[in-house]
Short mmCIF file of C-alpha atoms and ligand atoms in Angstrom, two decimals:
data_model
loop_
_atom_site.label_atom_id
_atom_site.label_comp_id
_atom_site.label_asym_id
_atom_site.label_seq_id
_atom_site.Cartn_x
_atom_site.Cartn_y
_atom_site.Cartn_z
CA MET F 7 161.09 106.75 160.55
CA GLY F 8 158.11 106.00 162.71
CA GLU F 9 159.65 107.75 165.68
CA ALA F 10 161.02 110.68 163.74
CA GLY F 11 159.27 113.99 163.53
CA MET F 12 158.64 114.33 167.25
CA GLY F 13 159.80 117.94 167.05
CA GLU F 14 161.04 120.12 169.87
CA ALA F 15 164.44 118.46 169.71
CA GLY F 16 166.29 118.94 172.93
CA MET F 17 163.15 119.79 174.92
CA ARG F 18 161.85 116.29 175.42
CA GLY F 19 163.39 112.92 176.06
CA PRO F 20 163.53 113.04 179.86
CA GLY F 21 164.10 109.28 179.78
CA LEU F 22 167.37 109.83 178.04
CA SER F 23 168.81 112.60 180.16
CA GLY F 24 167.74 113.94 183.51
CA PRO F 25 164.49 113.71 185.44
CA LEU F 26 161.02 114.45 184.09
CA LEU F 27 160.25 116.94 186.86
CA GLU F 28 162.78 118.64 189.05
CA ALA F 29 162.48 121.27 191.78
CA ARG F 30 165.55 122.99 193.12
CA ASN F 31 165.69 125.14 196.24
CA LEU F 32 161.97 125.87 195.98
CA SER F 33 160.62 128.36 198.53
CA ILE F 34 157.60 130.56 199.09
CA ARG F 35 157.04 133.06 201.80
CA PHE F 36 153.73 134.49 202.95
CA GLY F 37 154.59 137.54 205.03
CA GLY F 38 156.70 136.16 207.86
CA LEU F 39 155.84 132.53 207.18
CA VAL F 40 158.08 130.43 204.97
CA ALA F 41 155.49 127.86 203.87
CA VAL F 42 157.87 125.95 201.59
CA SER F 43 161.55 126.24 202.30
CA ARG F 44 164.36 125.20 199.94
CA VAL F 45 162.74 122.00 198.77
CA ASP F 46 164.60 119.87 196.24
CA PHE F 47 163.20 116.80 194.57
CA SER F 48 163.20 115.05 191.25
CA LEU F 49 160.83 112.65 189.61
CA ALA F 50 161.53 110.22 186.78
CA ALA F 51 159.08 109.31 184.04
CA GLY F 52 156.74 106.57 185.29
CA GLU F 53 157.67 107.11 188.93
CA VAL F 54 155.39 107.63 191.94
CA LEU F 55 156.51 109.96 194.72
CA CYS F 56 154.44 110.28 197.87
CA VAL F 57 154.53 113.44 199.95
CA ILE F 58 153.67 113.12 203.62
CA GLY F 59 153.90 115.41 206.62
CA PRO F 60 151.81 116.89 209.43
CA ASN F 61 148.91 119.30 208.89
CA GLY F 62 150.07 122.69 207.72
CA ALA F 63 153.51 121.37 206.73
CA GLY F 64 153.36 122.96 203.27
CA LYS F 65 152.39 119.97 201.11
CA SER F 66 149.51 121.60 199.22
CA THR F 67 151.54 124.79 198.88
CA LEU F 68 154.26 122.73 197.19
CA PHE F 69 151.63 121.56 194.66
CA ASN F 70 150.52 125.16 194.17
CA LEU F 71 154.09 126.08 193.33
CA ILE F 72 154.60 123.20 190.91
CA SER F 73 151.27 123.76 189.14
CA GLY F 74 151.70 127.51 188.82
CA LEU F 75 149.00 128.68 191.22
CA TYR F 76 151.67 130.38 193.29
CA ARG F 77 154.88 131.89 192.06
CA PRO F 78 157.88 130.75 194.10
CA SER F 79 159.81 133.37 196.09
CA SER F 80 162.94 131.53 194.97
CA GLY F 81 164.03 128.31 193.33
CA THR F 82 163.26 126.62 190.03
CA VAL F 83 160.93 124.01 188.59
CA ARG F 84 161.90 122.18 185.42
CA LEU F 85 159.74 119.87 183.36
CA ALA F 86 161.50 117.67 180.83
CA GLY F 87 164.49 119.95 181.05
CA ARG F 88 162.48 123.12 180.44
CA ASP F 89 162.42 125.86 183.07
CA ILE F 90 158.72 126.40 183.88
CA THR F 91 159.27 128.50 187.02
CA GLY F 92 156.71 131.27 187.32
CA TRP F 93 154.67 130.14 184.32
CA PRO F 94 150.92 130.70 184.70
CA ALA F 95 148.84 127.64 185.65
CA HIS F 96 147.21 127.19 182.23
CA ARG F 97 150.60 127.08 180.53
CA ILE F 98 151.94 124.57 183.02
CA ALA F 99 148.82 122.42 182.48
CA ALA F 100 149.40 122.56 178.72
CA ALA F 101 153.06 121.63 179.27
CA GLY F 102 151.92 118.42 180.98
CA ILE F 103 151.26 118.85 184.71
CA ALA F 104 147.72 118.05 185.89
CA ARG F 105 146.41 118.11 189.43
CA THR F 106 143.52 117.42 191.73
CA PHE F 107 142.69 119.57 194.73
CA GLN F 108 142.37 118.69 198.39
CA SER F 109 138.76 119.88 198.33
CA SER F 110 136.72 118.76 195.37
CA ARG F 111 136.42 121.18 192.45
CA LEU F 112 133.98 119.27 190.28
CA PHE F 113 131.02 120.81 188.51
CA ALA F 114 128.19 119.23 190.48
CA ASP F 115 125.50 120.20 187.93
CA LEU F 116 127.32 118.66 184.97
CA THR F 117 127.48 115.01 183.97
CA LEU F 118 130.58 112.91 184.58
CA ILE F 119 131.36 113.01 180.85
CA ASP F 120 131.15 116.82 180.78
CA ASN F 121 133.38 117.13 183.83
CA VAL F 122 136.04 115.06 182.08
CA VAL F 123 135.64 116.96 178.80
CA ILE F 124 136.34 120.18 180.71
CA GLY F 125 139.65 118.65 181.76
CA MET F 126 140.62 118.47 178.08
CA HIS F 127 140.28 122.17 177.43
CA CYS F 128 144.01 122.77 177.20
CA ARG F 129 144.18 120.16 174.41
CA THR F 130 141.10 121.03 172.32
CA ARG F 131 141.46 123.40 169.41
CA THR F 132 137.99 124.81 168.95
CA GLY F 133 137.52 128.23 170.52
CA VAL F 134 134.31 130.25 170.79
CA PHE F 135 134.74 131.84 167.36
CA ASP F 136 135.45 128.52 165.71
CA ALA F 137 132.33 127.12 167.33
CA LEU F 138 130.26 129.94 165.82
CA LEU F 139 131.91 129.97 162.42
CA ARG F 140 132.41 126.24 161.98
CA PRO F 141 129.73 124.50 164.03
CA ALA F 142 130.14 121.16 162.26
CA ARG F 143 133.82 120.99 163.16
CA ALA F 144 133.08 122.09 166.71
CA ARG F 145 130.42 119.41 167.06
CA ALA F 146 132.75 116.73 165.69
CA GLU F 147 135.46 117.77 168.12
CA LEU F 148 133.02 117.71 171.02
CA GLU F 149 131.78 114.25 170.07
CA ALA F 150 135.33 112.97 169.86
CA ALA F 151 136.06 114.54 173.24
CA ALA F 152 132.99 112.88 174.78
CA ALA F 153 134.08 109.50 173.39
CA ARG F 154 137.56 109.97 174.86
CA ALA F 155 136.06 111.06 178.16
CA GLY F 156 134.05 107.83 178.22
CA ASP F 157 137.24 105.83 177.65
CA LEU F 158 138.99 107.63 180.50
CA LEU F 159 136.11 107.00 182.86
CA ARG F 160 136.24 103.32 181.95
CA LEU F 161 139.99 103.30 182.57
CA VAL F 162 139.66 104.87 186.01
CA SER F 163 136.58 102.90 187.03
CA PRO F 164 134.00 100.86 185.09
CA ASP F 165 131.42 102.00 187.68
CA LEU F 166 131.99 105.60 186.72
CA HIS F 167 131.63 104.71 183.07
CA ASP F 168 128.26 103.09 183.79
CA ARG F 169 127.15 106.35 185.42
CA ARG F 170 128.72 108.64 182.84
CA HIS F 171 125.48 110.50 182.11
CA SER F 172 124.64 111.15 185.78
CA LEU F 173 125.38 114.43 187.47
CA ALA F 174 128.69 114.63 189.33
CA GLY F 175 126.91 116.09 192.37
CA ALA F 176 125.05 112.81 192.85
CA LEU F 177 128.23 110.76 193.30
CA PRO F 178 129.45 109.48 196.64
CA GLN F 179 132.70 111.01 197.87
CA ALA F 180 134.95 108.15 196.75
CA ASP F 181 133.63 108.31 193.19
CA ARG F 182 134.10 112.08 193.11
CA ARG F 183 137.75 111.52 193.87
CA ARG F 184 137.98 109.03 191.03
CA LEU F 185 136.21 111.42 188.68
CA GLU F 186 138.75 114.10 189.53
CA ILE F 187 141.54 111.71 188.59
CA ALA F 188 139.81 110.99 185.27
CA ARG F 189 139.49 114.72 184.66
CA ALA F 190 143.17 115.28 185.44
CA LEU F 191 144.11 112.45 183.04
CA ALA F 192 142.01 114.13 180.34
CA SER F 193 144.60 116.85 179.89
CA GLU F 194 147.07 114.15 178.75
CA PRO F 195 149.58 114.99 181.45
CA LYS F 196 153.12 113.78 181.90
CA VAL F 197 152.85 114.32 185.65
CA ILE F 198 149.74 114.13 187.78
CA LEU F 199 149.57 115.69 191.24
CA LEU F 200 146.98 114.18 193.59
CA ASP F 201 146.27 116.10 196.79
CA GLU F 202 144.99 113.59 199.37
CA PRO F 203 143.08 111.40 196.92
CA SER F 204 141.82 109.07 199.66
CA SER F 205 140.35 111.77 201.89
CA GLY F 206 136.79 110.91 202.86
CA MET F 207 137.26 107.26 201.85
CA ASP F 208 136.86 104.19 204.02
CA ASP F 209 139.39 101.33 203.88
CA ARG F 210 137.54 99.52 201.12
CA ASP F 211 137.40 102.60 198.92
CA THR F 212 141.07 103.29 199.59
CA ASP F 213 141.97 99.77 198.50
CA ALA F 214 139.95 100.29 195.33
CA LEU F 215 141.71 103.62 194.75
CA ILE F 216 145.11 101.92 195.10
CA GLU F 217 144.03 99.40 192.47
CA ASP F 218 142.73 102.19 190.20
CA ILE F 219 146.03 104.05 190.41
CA ARG F 220 147.97 100.84 189.75
CA LEU F 221 145.81 100.18 186.73
CA THR F 222 146.41 103.64 185.26
CA MET F 223 150.13 103.08 185.86
CA THR F 224 150.01 99.89 183.81
CA GLU F 225 147.93 101.50 181.08
CA ARG F 226 150.03 104.69 180.98
CA PRO F 227 153.54 103.48 181.81
CA GLY F 228 155.29 106.84 181.29
CA LEU F 229 152.93 108.80 183.51
CA SER F 230 154.42 110.05 186.79
CA TYR F 231 152.57 110.78 190.00
CA ILE F 232 153.15 112.90 193.06
CA ILE F 233 150.63 111.99 195.73
CA ILE F 234 150.06 113.89 198.97
CA GLU F 235 148.56 111.39 201.34
CA HIS F 236 147.61 110.97 204.96
CA ASP F 237 146.51 107.36 204.65
CA MET F 238 149.65 105.36 205.38
CA ARG F 239 148.11 102.24 203.87
CA LEU F 240 148.12 103.95 200.51
CA VAL F 241 151.62 105.34 201.09
CA ALA F 242 152.91 101.88 201.98
CA ALA F 243 151.13 100.21 199.09
CA LEU F 244 152.01 102.47 196.19
CA PRO F 245 155.17 104.42 195.82
CA GLU F 246 158.77 103.50 195.65
CA ARG F 247 159.75 106.76 197.29
CA VAL F 248 158.39 109.03 200.00
CA MET F 249 159.31 112.62 200.81
CA VAL F 250 158.50 114.02 204.24
CA ILE F 251 157.77 117.73 204.68
CA ASP F 252 157.71 119.46 208.06
CA TYR F 253 157.44 123.23 208.58
CA GLY F 254 157.97 123.70 204.84
CA GLU F 255 161.24 121.76 204.74
CA LYS F 256 162.05 118.37 203.33
CA ILE F 257 163.19 116.42 206.38
CA ALA F 258 163.47 112.94 204.87
CA GLU F 259 163.26 111.03 201.62
CA GLY F 260 163.47 107.36 200.72
CA PRO F 261 161.49 104.12 200.80
CA PHE F 262 158.53 104.34 203.19
CA ALA F 263 159.74 101.36 205.23
CA GLU F 264 162.94 103.28 206.04
CA VAL F 265 161.57 106.79 206.29
CA ARG F 266 158.89 105.90 208.80
CA LEU F 267 161.50 104.69 211.27
CA MET F 268 163.59 107.87 211.16
CA PRO F 269 163.53 109.68 214.51
CA ARG F 270 163.06 113.09 212.86
CA VAL F 271 159.99 111.84 211.00
CA GLN F 272 158.49 110.28 214.10
CA GLU F 273 159.13 113.49 216.02
CA ALA F 274 157.43 115.57 213.33
CA TYR F 275 154.27 113.52 213.64
CA LEU F 276 154.29 112.97 217.37
CA GLY F 277 155.40 116.50 218.22
CA ARG F 278 152.67 118.06 216.10
CA LYS F 279 150.05 115.70 217.41
CA ALA F 280 150.93 116.65 220.95
CA THR F 281 150.45 120.36 220.22
CA HIS F 282 147.07 119.66 218.59
CA ALA F 283 145.86 117.43 221.38
N1 LIG O 306 147.84 131.82 200.35
C1 LIG O 306 148.35 131.71 201.57
N2 LIG O 306 148.55 132.79 202.35
C2 LIG O 306 149.07 132.68 203.59
N3 LIG O 306 149.43 131.52 204.16
C3 LIG O 306 149.26 130.40 203.44
C4 LIG O 306 148.70 130.43 202.12
N4 LIG O 306 148.65 129.16 201.65
C5 LIG O 306 149.14 128.38 202.63
N5 LIG O 306 149.50 129.11 203.69
C6 LIG O 306 150.09 128.62 204.95
O1 LIG O 306 151.16 127.78 204.60
C7 LIG O 306 151.27 126.68 205.50
C8 LIG O 306 151.22 125.39 204.73
O2 LIG O 306 149.90 125.16 204.28
P1 LIG O 306 149.52 123.92 203.36
O3 LIG O 306 148.09 124.06 203.02
O4 LIG O 306 150.49 123.83 202.25
O5 LIG O 306 149.75 122.70 204.35
P2 LIG O 306 149.47 121.15 204.10
O6 LIG O 306 150.76 120.45 204.38
O7 LIG O 306 148.86 120.94 202.78
O8 LIG O 306 148.46 120.82 205.28
P3 LIG O 306 147.20 119.81 205.33
O9 LIG O 306 147.77 118.45 205.62
O10 LIG O 306 146.40 120.31 206.48
O11 LIG O 306 146.48 119.89 204.02
C9 LIG O 306 150.13 126.84 206.50
O12 LIG O 306 150.63 127.49 207.63
C10 LIG O 306 149.15 127.73 205.75
O13 LIG O 306 148.37 128.47 206.64
MG1 LIG O 307 147.07 120.25 202.15
#
């Protein structure tokens, strides 16, 4: 009885049948450029997938397609069996996909708590009219949200929790990254997309980030991650599976230890480096 009444029969239960997130033949074209070309992947509940590839390969664009910022030219995205292709970003967020951006999108003039509360907006019920008509309920909801935001900050990093009433703009780069993860978690996602979470971090911060991500994985066992990453230490330390993108195409997939030795992957990195040099 305890597990009954989950509703939406047939739309959930990715653990029972099929992957949590699945992209098939996903492409987007900007004029003459095919930025993402026929990419297929799937992600199980609780899994971490790392996406690597040279600059301009199409990694962030892939996130923009999955999170609804861009509409694919072709292909499909399914979440827990439901076709979410072409849905607007807010609907995809509400369906359970949260993300961080390659360049920080925090509100520098708001406190850490408020930044995290903003991440909950797709889950809170009080709208502007409710707030005017029923201020007591609105205040209660806001207080509950602030308490939950505090818990999330503690989960991601006790340091952040200690500084929860400071302004986000005062944080060092590494803590901003962590705060963005806390904000993404606030929307209660099933899948979280992190776009280069270690950028701007030194080795020590990256190690701490790896531990933070591991901790959230233990605390939220069903949560899945897709992580775009340049720092190979993080790639080697975290995921079970890596997908390599080059010129918009998936050129390899598998355990990092195997993928990194593939000639096509080495060429992608070396070849591109040579043209940049
Ligand atoms: N809105 C857009 N309009 C036109 N071209 C775009 C647009 N968004 C991305 N592109 C192009 O698509 C390609 C892939 O860009 P993308 O930002 O996805 O690469 P990336 O793999 O994330 O690179 P990096 O590692 O540098 O972040 C690039 O050539 C980029 O210029
Ligand atoms: Mg990018």
